[in-house]
XYZ file of C-alpha atoms in Angstrom:
429
model
C 119.158 116.785 100.715
C 117.995 113.642 102.564
C 115.052 113.388 104.913
C 113.691 110.424 106.759
C 110.261 109.718 106.030
C 107.517 108.348 107.757
C 103.973 106.971 106.651
C 100.999 106.625 108.743
C 100.047 103.263 109.236
C 96.864 103.544 109.520
C 95.987 105.857 106.168
C 99.575 105.533 104.437
C 99.805 109.601 104.121
C 103.781 110.295 104.076
C 105.127 112.935 106.324
C 108.545 114.074 106.955
C 109.819 113.062 109.569
C 110.922 115.918 112.423
C 112.723 115.676 115.878
C 110.055 116.892 118.858
C 111.056 116.874 122.406
C 111.194 113.533 124.318
C 107.786 112.095 125.603
C 105.753 114.340 122.631
C 103.817 111.866 120.046
C 103.700 112.754 116.574
C 100.481 112.456 115.145
C 99.475 112.105 111.309
C 97.984 115.482 109.586
C 95.535 113.461 108.210
C 93.721 110.694 110.443
C 95.109 111.850 113.997
C 96.674 108.393 114.450
C 100.433 108.255 116.729
C 103.220 108.317 114.277
C 105.787 108.203 116.628
C 107.000 109.082 120.155
C 109.832 110.448 121.097
C 112.199 109.226 123.910
C 115.854 110.368 124.745
C 118.206 108.295 122.965
C 119.496 105.897 125.394
C 118.852 101.751 125.961
C 120.182 102.111 129.570
C 116.776 102.937 131.130
C 114.748 100.377 129.147
C 117.493 97.732 129.286
C 117.257 98.024 133.109
C 113.830 97.634 133.456
C 113.875 94.380 130.886
C 116.199 92.949 133.002
C 114.337 93.964 136.044
C 111.219 92.139 134.161
C 113.234 89.047 133.507
C 113.977 88.328 137.418
C 110.091 89.124 138.510
C 108.988 86.642 135.220
C 110.976 83.827 136.600
C 110.104 84.605 140.201
C 106.316 84.445 139.207
C 106.680 80.813 137.245
C 108.840 79.563 140.514
C 106.919 80.282 143.295
C 102.706 79.738 144.364
C 101.016 82.539 142.574
C 98.233 81.654 145.490
C 97.599 79.077 148.196
C 93.871 78.417 148.789
C 92.802 76.278 152.113
C 89.494 74.358 152.892
C 88.746 71.962 155.411
C 92.226 71.582 156.530
C 93.544 70.823 153.050
C 95.462 73.202 150.940
C 96.185 73.604 147.232
C 98.867 76.213 145.448
C 98.806 77.519 141.788
C 101.836 78.526 139.853
C 101.755 80.053 136.231
C 101.857 77.042 134.493
C 99.066 75.172 136.638
C 96.601 76.496 134.804
C 97.670 75.609 131.292
C 98.406 71.771 133.039
C 94.601 71.802 134.034
C 93.337 72.515 130.763
C 95.510 70.027 129.375
C 94.133 67.162 131.618
C 91.085 68.066 131.417
C 90.872 67.924 127.782
C 90.873 71.270 126.262
C 93.974 71.731 124.487
C 93.203 74.933 123.162
C 93.026 76.549 126.240
C 95.717 74.977 127.459
C 97.727 76.531 124.355
C 96.335 80.106 124.689
C 96.704 80.402 128.509
C 100.379 79.161 127.768
C 101.089 81.582 124.414
C 99.456 84.508 126.249
C 100.282 84.463 129.791
C 104.061 82.531 129.742
C 105.421 82.422 126.373
C 104.878 86.164 124.823
C 106.079 88.023 128.053
C 109.303 86.007 128.185
C 109.861 86.250 124.528
C 109.060 90.060 124.335
C 111.208 90.234 127.332
C 114.214 88.313 126.569
C 114.211 90.223 122.743
C 114.773 93.539 124.813
C 117.655 92.147 126.816
C 119.125 90.293 123.680
C 119.161 93.531 121.590
C 119.571 96.314 124.282
C 122.587 94.542 125.943
C 124.874 94.577 122.811
C 124.136 97.841 122.063
C 124.703 99.702 125.053
C 128.312 97.242 126.400
C 129.440 96.909 122.631
C 129.622 93.403 121.960
C 128.382 91.252 119.126
C 125.836 88.766 118.843
C 124.135 87.085 115.957
C 120.664 88.023 114.273
C 119.923 91.570 116.318
C 117.435 92.476 113.605
C 115.460 89.530 113.110
C 115.220 89.137 117.216
C 114.240 92.816 117.409
C 111.344 91.908 114.445
C 109.987 89.289 116.622
C 108.758 92.073 118.979
C 106.162 93.399 116.553
C 104.861 89.914 116.318
C 104.641 89.037 119.811
C 103.767 92.082 121.467
C 99.522 91.872 120.942
C 100.269 88.484 122.445
C 101.607 89.267 125.777
C 98.761 89.582 128.288
C 99.853 89.562 131.527
C 98.223 92.935 132.332
C 94.856 90.887 131.486
C 96.057 87.879 133.481
C 96.357 90.040 136.526
C 92.869 90.927 136.031
C 91.425 87.656 136.027
C 93.664 86.601 139.026
C 91.943 89.532 140.930
C 88.484 88.047 139.924
C 89.588 84.574 140.963
C 90.468 85.616 144.193
C 87.698 87.511 144.502
C 85.327 84.449 144.021
C 87.711 82.240 146.455
C 87.475 84.358 149.262
C 83.966 84.131 149.813
C 84.782 80.421 150.958
C 87.718 79.571 151.838
C 90.828 80.999 153.189
C 93.403 82.554 150.458
C 96.822 83.324 150.197
C 99.252 85.046 148.294
C 102.053 84.115 147.027
C 105.898 85.893 146.230
C 104.578 85.057 142.410
C 101.729 87.138 142.834
C 103.493 90.320 144.224
C 105.770 89.563 141.460
C 103.343 89.634 138.925
C 101.918 93.114 140.025
C 105.881 94.601 139.956
C 106.018 92.750 136.640
C 103.398 94.331 134.543
C 104.709 97.968 135.524
C 108.187 96.866 134.806
C 107.190 95.803 130.777
C 104.870 98.873 130.669
C 108.098 100.821 131.581
C 110.558 98.734 129.378
C 108.324 99.510 126.651
C 107.411 103.194 126.816
C 111.104 104.364 128.122
C 112.512 103.185 124.785
C 111.969 104.900 121.223
C 111.950 102.229 118.445
C 113.654 104.179 115.617
C 116.440 104.616 117.713
C 117.187 101.101 117.615
C 116.360 100.597 113.915
C 118.782 103.756 112.919
C 121.483 101.214 114.801
C 120.876 98.231 113.523
C 120.498 99.417 110.121
C 122.961 98.204 107.604
C 125.542 100.559 106.621
C 124.853 102.674 103.560
C 121.479 101.818 103.910
C 119.710 104.685 101.225
C 116.441 106.522 103.005
C 113.995 108.315 100.322
C 114.748 111.452 99.480
C 112.219 114.824 99.667
C 112.820 114.804 95.804
C 111.745 111.280 95.644
C 108.713 112.031 97.632
C 107.440 115.040 95.564
C 107.721 113.048 92.801
C 106.076 110.259 94.001
C 103.321 112.625 95.158
C 102.630 114.108 91.754
C 102.181 110.660 89.934
C 100.065 109.695 92.732
C 96.305 110.601 92.504
C 94.776 112.472 95.515
C 93.299 109.847 98.045
C 93.931 107.041 95.579
C 96.292 103.788 95.910
C 99.730 104.306 96.760
C 102.172 102.742 93.545
C 105.353 104.394 93.856
C 106.388 103.156 97.366
C 105.746 100.672 100.231
C 106.033 100.987 104.013
C 107.716 98.428 105.838
C 104.897 97.145 108.673
C 107.899 95.986 111.174
C 110.118 98.917 111.209
C 108.125 101.628 109.456
C 111.053 101.815 106.773
C 110.126 103.744 103.522
C 111.176 102.500 100.300
C 110.355 102.768 96.873
C 109.092 99.942 94.669
C 112.463 100.002 92.995
C 114.413 99.608 95.868
C 112.027 96.881 97.428
C 112.571 95.307 94.058
C 116.397 95.140 94.206
C 116.156 93.771 97.827
C 113.934 90.655 96.513
C 110.803 92.403 97.681
C 111.870 92.739 101.106
C 112.420 95.575 103.424
C 116.035 97.167 102.784
C 116.331 97.465 106.293
C 115.294 94.525 108.464
C 113.897 92.314 105.808
C 110.854 91.531 106.187
C 108.690 91.153 102.996
C 107.320 94.334 101.955
C 103.639 95.068 99.958
C 101.369 97.704 98.912
C 98.497 96.161 100.932
C 97.592 93.667 102.808
C 96.163 90.688 99.987
C 92.623 89.949 100.946
C 92.524 91.713 103.732
C 88.843 92.791 103.913
C 87.924 88.985 103.013
C 89.785 87.580 105.388
C 88.794 90.270 108.177
C 85.409 89.403 107.401
C 85.847 85.699 107.324
C 87.373 85.748 110.758
C 84.786 88.612 112.226
C 81.529 86.257 111.004
C 83.194 83.208 112.900
C 83.552 85.175 116.104
C 80.143 86.179 116.068
C 78.855 82.225 115.417
C 80.645 81.393 118.262
C 79.428 84.237 120.729
C 76.079 82.676 120.658
C 77.697 78.874 122.626
C 80.116 81.515 124.765
C 77.582 82.737 126.167
C 74.776 79.573 126.054
C 77.481 76.994 127.685
C 78.959 77.603 131.183
C 82.572 78.239 130.883
C 83.073 76.499 134.453
C 81.201 73.900 137.044
C 81.735 74.607 140.470
C 80.956 72.198 142.845
C 80.989 72.447 146.714
C 80.531 70.301 149.466
C 78.991 67.587 146.749
C 76.639 70.218 145.040
C 77.464 71.096 141.515
C 76.455 74.644 139.874
C 77.066 75.561 136.507
C 78.701 79.238 135.886
C 78.077 81.425 132.338
C 79.502 84.678 132.047
C 76.293 85.905 132.493
C 75.531 84.428 135.894
C 79.454 85.041 137.151
C 78.599 88.753 136.714
C 75.613 88.250 138.542
C 76.924 86.409 141.272
C 79.619 88.997 141.644
C 76.801 91.793 141.758
C 74.584 89.633 144.704
C 78.363 88.999 146.822
C 78.347 93.168 146.596
C 81.530 92.877 144.927
C 80.084 95.686 142.357
C 83.737 97.050 140.837
C 84.760 93.566 139.912
C 81.529 92.927 138.731
C 81.949 96.306 136.147
C 84.663 95.255 135.052
C 84.237 91.471 134.190
C 80.662 92.909 132.717
C 82.533 95.277 130.229
C 85.470 93.010 129.755
C 83.594 90.109 128.666
C 79.769 90.960 127.476
C 80.121 94.655 126.492
C 83.857 94.809 125.049
C 82.895 91.656 122.683
C 79.935 92.299 121.682
C 80.807 96.347 120.780
C 84.049 95.279 119.440
C 82.047 92.633 116.570
C 79.480 95.293 115.884
C 82.297 98.351 115.439
C 84.692 95.907 113.497
C 81.403 95.113 111.271
C 80.504 98.554 110.896
C 84.336 99.817 110.035
C 84.710 96.542 107.065
C 80.942 96.940 105.474
C 81.576 100.971 105.143
C 85.350 100.283 104.049
C 83.604 97.420 101.458
C 81.194 100.068 100.040
C 83.546 102.681 99.432
C 81.884 105.072 102.098
C 83.715 108.825 101.989
C 82.579 110.858 104.884
C 83.962 110.114 108.649
C 87.157 108.293 107.288
C 89.120 109.812 110.470
C 86.444 108.702 112.498
C 86.688 105.139 111.159
C 89.785 104.772 111.268
C 90.170 106.054 115.105
C 87.624 103.632 115.480
C 89.050 100.835 114.081
C 92.243 102.037 116.311
C 90.730 101.415 119.360
C 88.757 98.146 118.804
C 91.930 96.527 118.006
C 93.547 97.669 121.527
C 90.605 96.791 123.884
C 89.778 93.273 122.046
C 92.491 91.402 124.638
C 90.895 92.624 128.013
C 88.596 90.037 127.210
C 90.446 87.318 127.728
C 89.764 87.982 131.675
C 87.295 85.148 132.251
C 89.517 82.418 130.639
C 92.279 83.288 132.637
C 90.362 83.516 135.798
C 89.120 79.977 134.904
C 92.744 78.287 134.247
C 93.243 80.047 138.008
C 90.422 78.400 139.771
C 90.662 74.932 137.643
C 93.717 74.596 139.053
C 93.509 75.951 142.415
C 90.536 74.724 143.621
C 90.814 70.464 143.782
C 89.593 69.046 146.913
C 87.670 66.116 145.350
C 83.827 66.819 146.766
C 84.852 69.259 148.930
C 85.623 71.431 146.374
C 86.189 71.381 142.588
C 86.392 73.904 139.581
C 85.913 72.208 136.091
C 86.500 73.887 132.817
C 83.810 73.815 130.413
C 82.877 74.604 126.675
C 81.665 78.181 127.173
C 85.163 78.978 128.084
C 86.703 77.369 124.610
C 83.954 79.059 122.474
C 84.754 82.336 124.779
C 88.462 81.768 124.188
C 88.184 81.600 120.554
C 85.787 84.524 120.128
C 88.316 86.854 121.373
C 91.051 85.425 119.745
C 89.338 85.478 116.136
C 88.466 89.550 116.719
C 92.015 89.937 117.537
C 92.833 88.185 114.188
C 90.628 89.577 111.951
C 91.580 93.431 113.296
C 94.996 92.489 112.569
C 94.251 91.360 109.214
C 92.207 93.764 108.072
C 94.761 96.917 106.571
C 93.171 100.378 107.339
C 94.773 102.117 104.448
C 91.625 100.422 102.941
C 89.463 102.911 104.743
C 91.055 105.684 102.438
C 91.938 103.533 99.411
C 88.529 102.712 98.888
C 87.038 106.308 99.846
C 89.546 107.678 97.380
C 88.279 105.401 94.416
C 84.533 105.841 95.300
C 85.567 109.883 94.971
C 86.941 109.547 91.631
C 84.017 107.410 90.606
C 81.713 110.105 91.320
C 83.549 112.905 89.695
C 83.723 110.861 86.343
C 80.142 110.260 86.656
């Protein structure tokens, strides 16, 4: 009898996939990580949310977000304004990252949903459905419109202290776009799409093959008989992958037992982030000129200014996202990597949970970068009032990106592999 198998992406424990009620989450029996969340097997709702998100995205890019008025002069900005301003001010790295995270990645995410779901719903044929759907796993972490909204609110708070600010149509579009994209993702079970896109007569690993592999595998040791696709979660034997040129038989992604050089690359990226965190806090992230007087702001002084003006909720959000989260993430990832390097046995489930949490929270540190992009694009009134980005913003943005890349480079399955090898060595000695 054939059974669908699912492997935990965090510890590689194999499970037989069971049907669960819509809205419920299946979790790994070993490490507790979520395996899949069941939704009703339809594409109508996510497609409707995706189309809504596309309309809102176009409005958000076509109309002003904020209009800044002071001393009889006004300035307006759009989503692309921050990108253009960073480029003109000589900060191409910041321009590129803001463009990717607030415009390119959200558009690709929404576009991929519509491109794939519309043909499945209405029954017309278009080329490249599987490659397009495969894009989602790479694009999703870099779509940060929700973080952009927090940066927008922080910028709005700073501006209202000394000028009149009006919210434009794009502001409300962004506010509505975020829940639309969230519902677009949460109302869809990706397994349903992959099953409809998979080639005909695709062989799924059987329960008998699973049991044979489990008997051949040392408890806690490295799995050598099968591989899991990191894109579509398809479980394939080594033989099946070899027959397809080392690629996933379902989606075409290159398959491997473990990420090559995962731990060393993750460590290197994390060390680079640690080094850059120092100038990120020493150098100003922006310089504000108001009535001929220039004042530089670092991350810490920006939080202090918000507290002094009585904006405690916003100050707490900025402190958490820009100061606490980067430090916590660097410390926790460093601990996870070190424990994995030495093959520590205890608290494997807790270590895996910590890694999952740090992987999710890192993107929220982009709040300050988005805030600077909004202020620099909006406040351009010469000696009356201007905001110019500083090197601290470059260093801080690099810290955020490097910690995200470090977490992505790390293969959490090594937590269990190395602990298993350490256990075997202890037993043999």
